[in-house]
Every structure is written in structure tokens, then in C-alpha cells.
Short mmCIF file of C-alpha atoms in Angstrom, two decimals:
data_model
loop_
_atom_site.label_atom_id
_atom_site.label_comp_id
_atom_site.label_asym_id
_atom_site.label_seq_id
_atom_site.Cartn_x
_atom_site.Cartn_y
_atom_site.Cartn_z
CA UNK T 218 -22.13 31.36 9.89
CA UNK T 219 -24.05 28.27 9.13
CA UNK T 220 -23.22 25.50 6.71
CA UNK T 221 -24.93 26.66 3.57
CA UNK T 222 -23.75 30.28 4.04
CA UNK T 223 -20.30 28.90 4.50
CA UNK T 224 -20.47 26.76 1.34
CA UNK T 225 -21.92 29.68 -0.61
CA UNK T 226 -18.88 31.76 0.46
CA UNK T 227 -16.15 29.29 -0.16
CA UNK T 228 -17.16 26.83 -2.85
CA UNK T 229 -16.86 29.28 -5.89
CA UNK T 230 -13.10 29.21 -5.65
CA UNK T 231 -12.53 25.45 -5.04
CA UNK T 232 -11.10 25.01 -8.53
CA UNK T 233 -8.64 27.82 -8.08
CA UNK T 234 -7.55 26.35 -4.80
CA UNK T 235 -7.09 22.98 -6.40
CA UNK T 236 -5.26 24.33 -9.44
CA UNK T 237 -2.83 26.34 -7.26
CA UNK T 238 -2.18 23.25 -5.14
CA UNK T 239 -1.61 21.22 -8.20
CA UNK T 240 0.75 23.77 -9.57
CA UNK T 241 2.93 23.61 -6.46
CA UNK T 242 2.55 20.00 -5.40
CA UNK T 243 2.56 18.65 -8.99
CA UNK T 244 0.64 15.45 -8.24
CA UNK T 245 -3.22 15.43 -8.65
CA UNK T 246 -3.75 13.24 -5.55
CA UNK T 247 -1.65 15.70 -3.43
CA UNK T 248 -3.49 18.55 -4.74
CA UNK T 249 -6.84 17.03 -4.00
CA UNK T 250 -5.73 16.19 -0.41
CA UNK T 251 -4.53 19.74 -0.07
CA UNK T 252 -7.85 21.11 -1.28
CA UNK T 253 -9.76 18.95 1.05
CA UNK T 254 -7.41 19.88 3.95
CA UNK T 255 -7.91 23.63 3.22
CA UNK T 256 -11.69 23.29 3.42
CA UNK T 257 -11.34 21.48 6.75
CA UNK T 258 -9.35 24.46 7.92
CA UNK T 259 -11.74 27.00 6.58
CA UNK T 260 -14.68 25.17 8.17
CA UNK T 261 -12.95 25.06 11.59
CA UNK T 262 -12.23 28.76 11.38
CA UNK T 263 -15.60 29.67 10.09
CA UNK T 264 -16.28 32.12 12.79
CA UNK T 265 -13.29 34.21 11.80
CA UNK T 266 -14.01 34.24 8.16
CA UNK T 267 -16.25 37.20 8.31
CA UNK T 268 -13.43 39.28 9.71
CA UNK T 269 -11.56 38.86 6.40
CA UNK T 270 -12.35 41.47 3.80
CA UNK T 271 -11.54 39.06 1.05
CA UNK T 272 -12.17 35.35 1.94
CA UNK T 273 -10.93 34.13 -1.43
CA UNK T 274 -7.58 35.91 -1.14
CA UNK T 275 -7.25 34.52 2.42
CA UNK T 276 -7.93 31.02 1.22
CA UNK T 277 -5.46 31.31 -1.63
CA UNK T 278 -2.73 32.45 0.87
CA UNK T 279 -3.70 29.47 3.08
CA UNK T 280 -3.31 27.25 0.16
CA UNK T 281 0.04 28.63 -0.73
CA UNK T 282 1.27 28.23 2.85
CA UNK T 283 -0.15 24.69 3.22
CA UNK T 284 1.52 23.55 0.00
CA UNK T 285 4.88 25.14 1.07
CA UNK T 286 4.54 23.21 4.29
CA UNK T 287 3.85 20.01 2.43
CA UNK T 288 6.81 20.66 0.14
CA UNK T 289 9.04 21.18 3.17
CA UNK T 290 7.97 18.09 5.02
CA UNK T 291 8.37 16.06 1.77
CA UNK T 292 11.92 17.37 1.26
CA UNK T 293 12.74 16.55 4.86
CA UNK T 294 11.19 13.13 4.61
CA UNK T 295 12.82 11.90 1.45
CA UNK T 296 15.57 13.08 -0.75
CA UNK T 297 14.41 13.94 -4.18
CA UNK T 298 16.34 12.81 -7.12
CA UNK T 299 18.10 15.52 -9.03
CA UNK T 300 17.54 15.16 -12.67
CA UNK T 301 20.56 16.93 -13.77
CA UNK T 302 22.70 14.20 -12.18
CA UNK T 303 21.89 11.75 -14.91
CA UNK T 304 21.05 13.76 -17.97
CA UNK T 305 21.07 11.69 -21.08
CA UNK T 306 23.29 12.84 -23.89
CA UNK T 307 21.10 11.74 -26.75
CA UNK T 308 18.00 13.74 -26.24
CA UNK T 309 17.25 14.95 -29.74
CA UNK T 310 14.48 12.45 -30.43
CA UNK T 311 12.88 13.03 -27.05
CA UNK T 312 13.05 16.88 -27.62
CA UNK T 313 11.28 16.45 -31.05
CA UNK T 314 8.53 14.52 -29.42
CA UNK T 315 8.22 16.93 -26.63
CA UNK T 316 7.93 19.83 -29.09
CA UNK T 317 4.83 18.37 -30.50
CA UNK T 318 3.32 18.21 -27.05
CA UNK T 319 3.43 21.91 -26.57
CA UNK T 320 1.07 22.02 -23.61
CA UNK T 321 3.31 19.67 -21.77
CA UNK T 322 6.22 21.79 -22.66
CA UNK T 323 4.82 24.97 -21.19
CA UNK T 324 3.83 22.98 -18.09
CA UNK T 325 7.38 21.85 -17.57
CA UNK T 326 8.77 25.30 -18.11
CA UNK T 327 6.52 26.70 -15.41
CA UNK T 328 7.35 23.80 -13.11
CA UNK T 329 11.07 24.77 -13.36
CA UNK T 330 10.40 28.42 -12.27
CA UNK T 331 11.05 29.58 -8.76
CA UNK T 332 8.14 29.00 -6.38
CA UNK T 333 7.31 32.67 -6.12
CA UNK T 334 7.16 33.17 -9.88
CA UNK T 335 5.22 29.94 -10.27
CA UNK T 336 2.57 31.13 -7.87
CA UNK T 337 2.30 34.57 -9.42
CA UNK T 338 2.07 33.24 -12.97
CA UNK T 339 -0.59 30.81 -11.83
CA UNK T 340 -2.55 33.49 -10.04
CA UNK T 341 -2.26 36.09 -12.93
CA UNK T 342 -2.27 34.22 -16.17
CA UNK T 343 -4.45 31.22 -15.26
CA UNK T 344 -6.72 32.57 -12.43
CA UNK T 345 -6.72 36.24 -13.75
CA UNK T 346 -6.59 37.93 -10.34
CA UNK T 347 -5.89 41.63 -10.37
CA UNK T 348 -2.71 42.86 -8.97
CA UNK T 349 -4.10 44.08 -5.69
CA UNK T 350 -5.43 40.62 -4.96
CA UNK T 351 -2.25 38.97 -5.92
CA UNK T 352 -0.32 41.33 -3.66
CA UNK T 353 -2.59 40.31 -0.77
CA UNK T 354 -2.23 36.59 -1.43
CA UNK T 355 1.47 36.42 -1.70
CA UNK T 356 2.16 39.31 0.76
CA UNK T 357 4.34 41.27 -1.61
CA UNK T 358 4.50 44.81 -2.87
CA UNK T 359 2.97 45.53 -6.32
CA UNK T 360 6.26 46.37 -7.91
CA UNK T 361 7.85 43.16 -6.70
CA UNK T 362 4.87 41.13 -7.96
CA UNK T 363 5.26 42.85 -11.40
CA UNK T 364 8.92 42.20 -11.55
CA UNK T 365 8.45 38.52 -10.74
CA UNK T 366 5.63 38.13 -13.21
CA UNK T 367 7.57 39.83 -15.93
CA UNK T 368 10.63 37.55 -15.19
CA UNK T 369 8.48 34.52 -15.19
CA UNK T 370 6.86 35.43 -18.62
CA UNK T 371 10.13 36.29 -20.21
CA UNK T 372 11.81 33.07 -19.01
CA UNK T 373 9.03 30.95 -20.38
CA UNK T 374 9.02 32.78 -23.69
CA UNK T 375 12.78 32.62 -24.18
CA UNK T 376 12.75 28.92 -23.35
CA UNK T 377 9.93 28.20 -25.79
CA UNK T 378 11.72 30.00 -28.58
CA UNK T 379 14.93 28.14 -27.79
CA UNK T 380 13.20 24.81 -27.77
CA UNK T 381 11.36 25.68 -30.98
CA UNK T 382 14.56 26.54 -32.84
CA UNK T 383 16.19 23.43 -31.48
CA UNK T 384 13.35 21.27 -32.61
CA UNK T 385 13.23 22.69 -36.12
CA UNK T 386 16.97 22.54 -36.83
CA UNK V 133 -7.07 43.40 -33.94
CA UNK V 134 -4.06 44.43 -36.00
CA UNK V 135 -0.90 42.52 -35.69
CA UNK V 136 0.99 45.69 -34.88
CA UNK V 137 -1.27 46.33 -31.83
CA UNK V 138 -0.81 42.78 -30.69
CA UNK V 139 2.89 43.07 -30.84
CA UNK V 140 2.71 46.20 -28.80
CA UNK V 141 0.49 44.52 -26.19
CA UNK V 142 2.92 41.61 -26.09
CA UNK V 143 5.71 43.95 -25.29
CA UNK V 144 3.59 45.35 -22.44
CA UNK V 145 2.70 41.75 -21.45
CA UNK V 146 6.30 40.77 -21.08
CA UNK V 147 6.92 43.64 -18.80
CA UNK V 148 3.85 42.73 -16.78
CA UNK V 149 2.28 46.02 -17.57
CA UNK V 150 -0.94 44.85 -19.22
CA UNK V 151 -4.19 45.04 -17.61
CA UNK V 152 -6.55 41.99 -17.18
CA UNK V 153 -8.62 43.34 -20.13
CA UNK V 154 -5.57 43.59 -22.40
CA UNK V 155 -4.51 40.12 -21.45
CA UNK V 156 -7.96 38.94 -22.33
CA UNK V 157 -7.55 40.45 -25.84
CA UNK V 158 -4.28 38.61 -26.22
CA UNK V 159 -5.67 35.38 -25.04
CA UNK V 160 -8.59 35.64 -27.39
CA UNK V 161 -6.24 36.51 -30.27
CA UNK V 162 -3.94 33.60 -29.77
CA UNK V 163 -6.54 30.97 -28.99
CA UNK V 164 -8.90 31.64 -31.78
CA UNK V 165 -6.85 33.15 -34.69
CA UNK V 166 -4.24 31.56 -36.90
CA UNK V 167 -1.08 32.47 -35.09
CA UNK V 168 1.56 34.13 -37.10
CA UNK V 169 4.77 31.95 -37.31
CA UNK V 170 7.01 34.47 -35.46
CA UNK V 171 4.64 34.52 -32.59
CA UNK V 172 4.12 30.81 -32.30
CA UNK V 173 5.41 30.56 -28.74
CA UNK V 174 2.62 32.83 -27.57
CA UNK V 175 0.06 30.40 -29.21
CA UNK V 176 1.51 27.67 -27.04
CA UNK V 177 1.53 29.85 -23.92
CA UNK V 178 -1.98 31.17 -24.16
CA UNK V 179 -3.21 27.85 -25.29
CA UNK V 180 -1.76 26.27 -22.21
CA UNK V 181 -3.28 28.94 -19.89
CA UNK V 182 -6.67 28.60 -21.38
CA UNK V 183 -6.55 24.80 -21.13
CA UNK V 184 -5.55 25.04 -17.45
CA UNK V 185 -8.37 27.37 -16.60
CA UNK V 186 -10.85 24.54 -17.29
CA UNK V 187 -9.37 22.14 -14.87
CA UNK V 188 -11.73 21.49 -11.89
CA UNK V 189 -11.77 19.82 -8.64
CA UNK V 190 -14.20 17.03 -9.12
CA UNK V 191 -14.42 15.36 -5.76
CA UNK V 192 -17.04 16.27 -3.18
CA UNK V 193 -15.83 18.66 -0.50
CA UNK V 194 -16.25 17.25 3.06
CA UNK V 195 -16.38 19.70 5.99
CA UNK V 196 -15.47 17.15 8.70
CA UNK V 197 -12.61 14.78 8.63
CA UNK V 198 -13.65 11.22 8.46
CA UNK V 199 -13.33 9.93 11.94
CA UNK V 200 -15.13 6.59 11.54
CA UNK V 201 -12.12 5.07 9.78
CA UNK V 202 -9.69 5.98 12.52
CA UNK V 203 -12.26 4.86 15.13
CA UNK V 204 -12.65 1.58 13.53
CA UNK V 205 -9.03 1.01 13.55
CA UNK V 206 -8.88 1.79 17.19
CA UNK V 207 -11.82 -0.54 17.89
CA UNK V 208 -10.25 -3.17 15.78
CA UNK V 209 -6.90 -3.01 17.54
CA UNK V 210 -8.66 -3.16 20.95
CA UNK V 211 -10.71 -6.21 19.69
CA UNK V 212 -7.58 -7.88 18.26
CA UNK V 213 -5.64 -7.41 21.52
CA UNK V 214 -8.44 -8.79 23.54
CA UNK V 215 -8.73 -11.79 21.22
CA UNK V 216 -4.90 -12.28 21.56
CA UNK V 217 -5.16 -12.18 25.39
CA UNK V 218 -8.03 -14.61 25.52
CA UNK V 219 -6.52 -16.95 23.21
CA UNK V 220 -3.08 -16.84 25.04
CA UNK V 221 -5.01 -17.45 28.38
CA UNK V 222 -7.02 -20.33 26.95
CA UNK V 223 -4.04 -21.70 25.19
CA UNK V 224 -1.97 -21.61 28.38
CA UNK V 225 -4.71 -23.45 30.25
CA UNK V 226 -4.99 -26.12 27.59
CA UNK V 227 -1.26 -26.48 27.43
CA UNK V 228 -1.01 -26.87 31.25
CA UNK V 229 -3.67 -29.45 31.15
CA UNK V 230 -2.00 -31.33 28.33
CA UNK V 231 1.31 -31.11 30.36
CA UNK V 232 -0.41 -32.41 33.38
CA UNK V 233 -2.00 -35.30 31.54
CA UNK V 234 1.42 -36.14 30.03
CA UNK V 235 2.96 -36.16 33.54
CA UNK V 236 0.19 -38.12 34.94
CA UNK V 237 0.53 -40.77 32.21
CA UNK V 238 4.27 -40.97 32.86
CA UNK V 239 3.94 -41.39 36.57
CA UNK V 240 1.34 -44.02 35.99
CA UNK V 241 3.47 -45.93 33.75
CA UNK V 242 6.40 -45.71 36.19
CA UNK V 243 4.11 -46.89 39.04
CA UNK V 244 2.82 -49.78 36.99
CA UNK V 245 6.49 -50.70 36.24
CA UNK V 246 7.24 -50.56 39.90
CA UNK V 247 4.19 -52.63 40.90
CA UNK V 248 5.13 -55.22 38.29
CA UNK V 249 8.60 -55.51 39.65
CA UNK V 250 7.20 -55.40 43.23
CA UNK V 251 5.19 -58.51 42.39
CA UNK V 252 8.21 -60.18 41.14
CA UNK V 253 10.02 -59.31 44.36
CA UNK V 254 7.14 -60.74 46.24
CA UNK V 255 7.49 -63.99 44.42
CA UNK V 256 11.08 -64.15 45.32
CA UNK V 257 10.14 -63.42 48.97
CA UNK V 258 7.62 -66.12 48.84
CA UNK V 259 10.25 -68.47 47.48
CA UNK V 260 12.51 -67.33 50.42
CA UNK V 261 9.78 -67.92 52.89
CA UNK V 262 9.09 -71.33 51.37
CA UNK V 263 12.71 -72.41 51.52
CA UNK V 264 12.84 -70.92 55.01
CA UNK V 265 10.04 -73.09 56.11
CA UNK V 266 11.83 -75.97 54.59
CA UNK V 267 14.88 -74.97 56.63
CA UNK V 268 12.82 -74.95 59.75
CA UNK V 269 11.36 -78.30 58.93
CA UNK V 270 14.75 -79.64 58.47
CA UNK V 271 15.89 -78.05 61.75
CA UNK V 272 12.81 -79.62 63.54
CA UNK V 273 13.94 -82.94 62.18
CA UNK V 274 17.31 -82.34 63.44
CA UNK V 275 15.87 -81.47 66.74
CA UNK V 276 14.05 -84.69 67.03
CA UNK V 277 17.06 -86.46 65.91
CA UNK V 278 19.05 -84.77 68.59
CA UNK V 279 16.47 -85.79 71.24
CA UNK V 280 16.49 -89.39 70.09
CA UNK V 281 20.26 -89.36 70.25
CA UNK V 282 20.18 -87.98 73.75
CA UNK V 283 17.68 -90.52 74.88
CA UNK V 284 19.64 -93.38 73.27
CA UNK V 285 22.77 -92.08 75.05
CA UNK V 286 21.04 -91.92 78.39
CA UNK V 287 19.73 -95.39 77.92
CA UNK V 288 23.15 -96.56 77.06
CA UNK V 289 24.60 -94.89 80.16
CA UNK V 290 22.18 -96.75 82.48
#
């Protein structure tokens, strides 16, 4: 596999890799680094790529694993502040402002989901992969994927309704 | 599409039973139409998904890690340590030289002082030898005096 073949095979999904990394690592810089790192890895293993039936799914799995590793090392490296420890009491104004920024609101809700659900909602609702591909990427059974996805969608919807009512009243 | 159908699809959507095509229908409905108030949360949700799909990775993809930077750092550190070594070596030499000069100057000063006092000592010795000569002169005189006295005594005895 030469360089141009390689690029033809892997570049089409660079945005998807980046978006998944950003979903998991939150910061844009980290996501960019992760994307770049993933392409180094793919290039180094370019001889093996043809063995994989679905290179894109393989790349997404690698991205997921790499991001998990990064998160683990970050957690080991420095303690993260737990927001619930210093919750402010008077958040009504903040809530109202947040409500206007609905995009930001959905983003936060997804951020609060468990990692597995976060990944699945990213892969399905944003990247629009079909269930077979998602099963391959996250190494889960179809029913488990559906359950996780359903749970994630319901959680987000309920939280949005709750915040909506709170904001109106 | 009718609202009733949309609501049916939403039910399936929440149970994760919709196909990609059906989800496309929902997405189109909520991002283009006026959203009914009781389904407002879906407007937010699908709006967010749609917006996120357009986010791209804008940086150029490199296939090989940049080694030049690291190499430069290595070379730089080697150069820096060499410079340090050389400067320490030269500095040590200069310092030794300076110390030697200082010592030499001190020794010279001390020697000058010694020679100065040595001259003084010499003068004293000269004075001693002068006086010593005077003493011998005086003794010589005494000697002659003694001789004359002896001759006078001899002559008186005869």
C-alpha cells in the first residue's frame, strides 16, 4: 500500500475520527492530537490494513481505545475537580441563560452520559453508522447497542424537558 | 409528513428501533419545519446533531511524526553541554592564572619588604663594623701605649 492509496482509504473519515475524539476528550486540542496520533498509527500499520474488512470501523475502534487510554492516564496524572462538590445554590439566572443556548445544553447532557452511551450516540445520531458497524466498533452485541442507545436518547430527552419546564416557570 | 406519523417515529426512535432512513426523516422534519411546542426538545436535539455533523478536522494530516524538533533539542543539549564544559575549562585556567599572578605579586611584595629591611640591617652591620674598627684603632693605640710604658719601665730599671 503506497501513500496515495493509503490516504485514499483513510482520509474520508478523518472528520469522524476527530469528532469522536472530541466527544470523548472534550477539548479541541486533545482531539486534534488524538486524530493525528491515530493517523500515525494507521500509517505504521498500513501493511495490515488490507486484512481488515472495514478499515473505517477499525479506525473508529482504535480512536475509541486511544481516547480511553488518554482519559485513564489523565485521571491517573491529575485529580479532576468534581463539580458537585461546590454546586452553587442560586443557579436560576444561569439556568435561564443556558436554556437559550440549547446547543450548548444538549452538548452538556451528552457529556454527562456514561462513556459507552456517549460513543454510541455519537456513532449513531451524528455519524449515522448502521447498527452492524457500531457493533463492530464498540465490540458489543446488537441488542446491547440498542439498549444503550435507547437509554441515552431517553435520558437526554427527559433532561431537556425538565430543563425546559424549569426555565419557563 | 403528518404529525401523527412523526410522533410514532419518535416513539420508535426513543426505543432505538428506527432505521437510518427513518432517522433521516425525523432529522429533516425537526431541522426544517416549525417545531410544534410539545416536541420542542427534539428540535434542540436534532438541531444539535445536525450542527455537529458539519464539524471538521481542519489541520493537515501528517504521516510521520516530526522528528526534527526532538533532534534539534538533542543537538542543542549536546552543544550546550559542550559549551559549558569548554567555558568551565577556560574559566578554570583563567582563574588559576589569576590566582598565580596574585600569589606572585604577594611574594614579590614580601620579598621587596625583606630586601628593604635587609638593607637596613646591612647599614646597622656597617655601623657595627665601623665602630668595631674604631675599637681596634683604640686597642692599637692602647697597644702602643703599653709598649711605650714597658720601654719606659725598662729604661727606668736600668
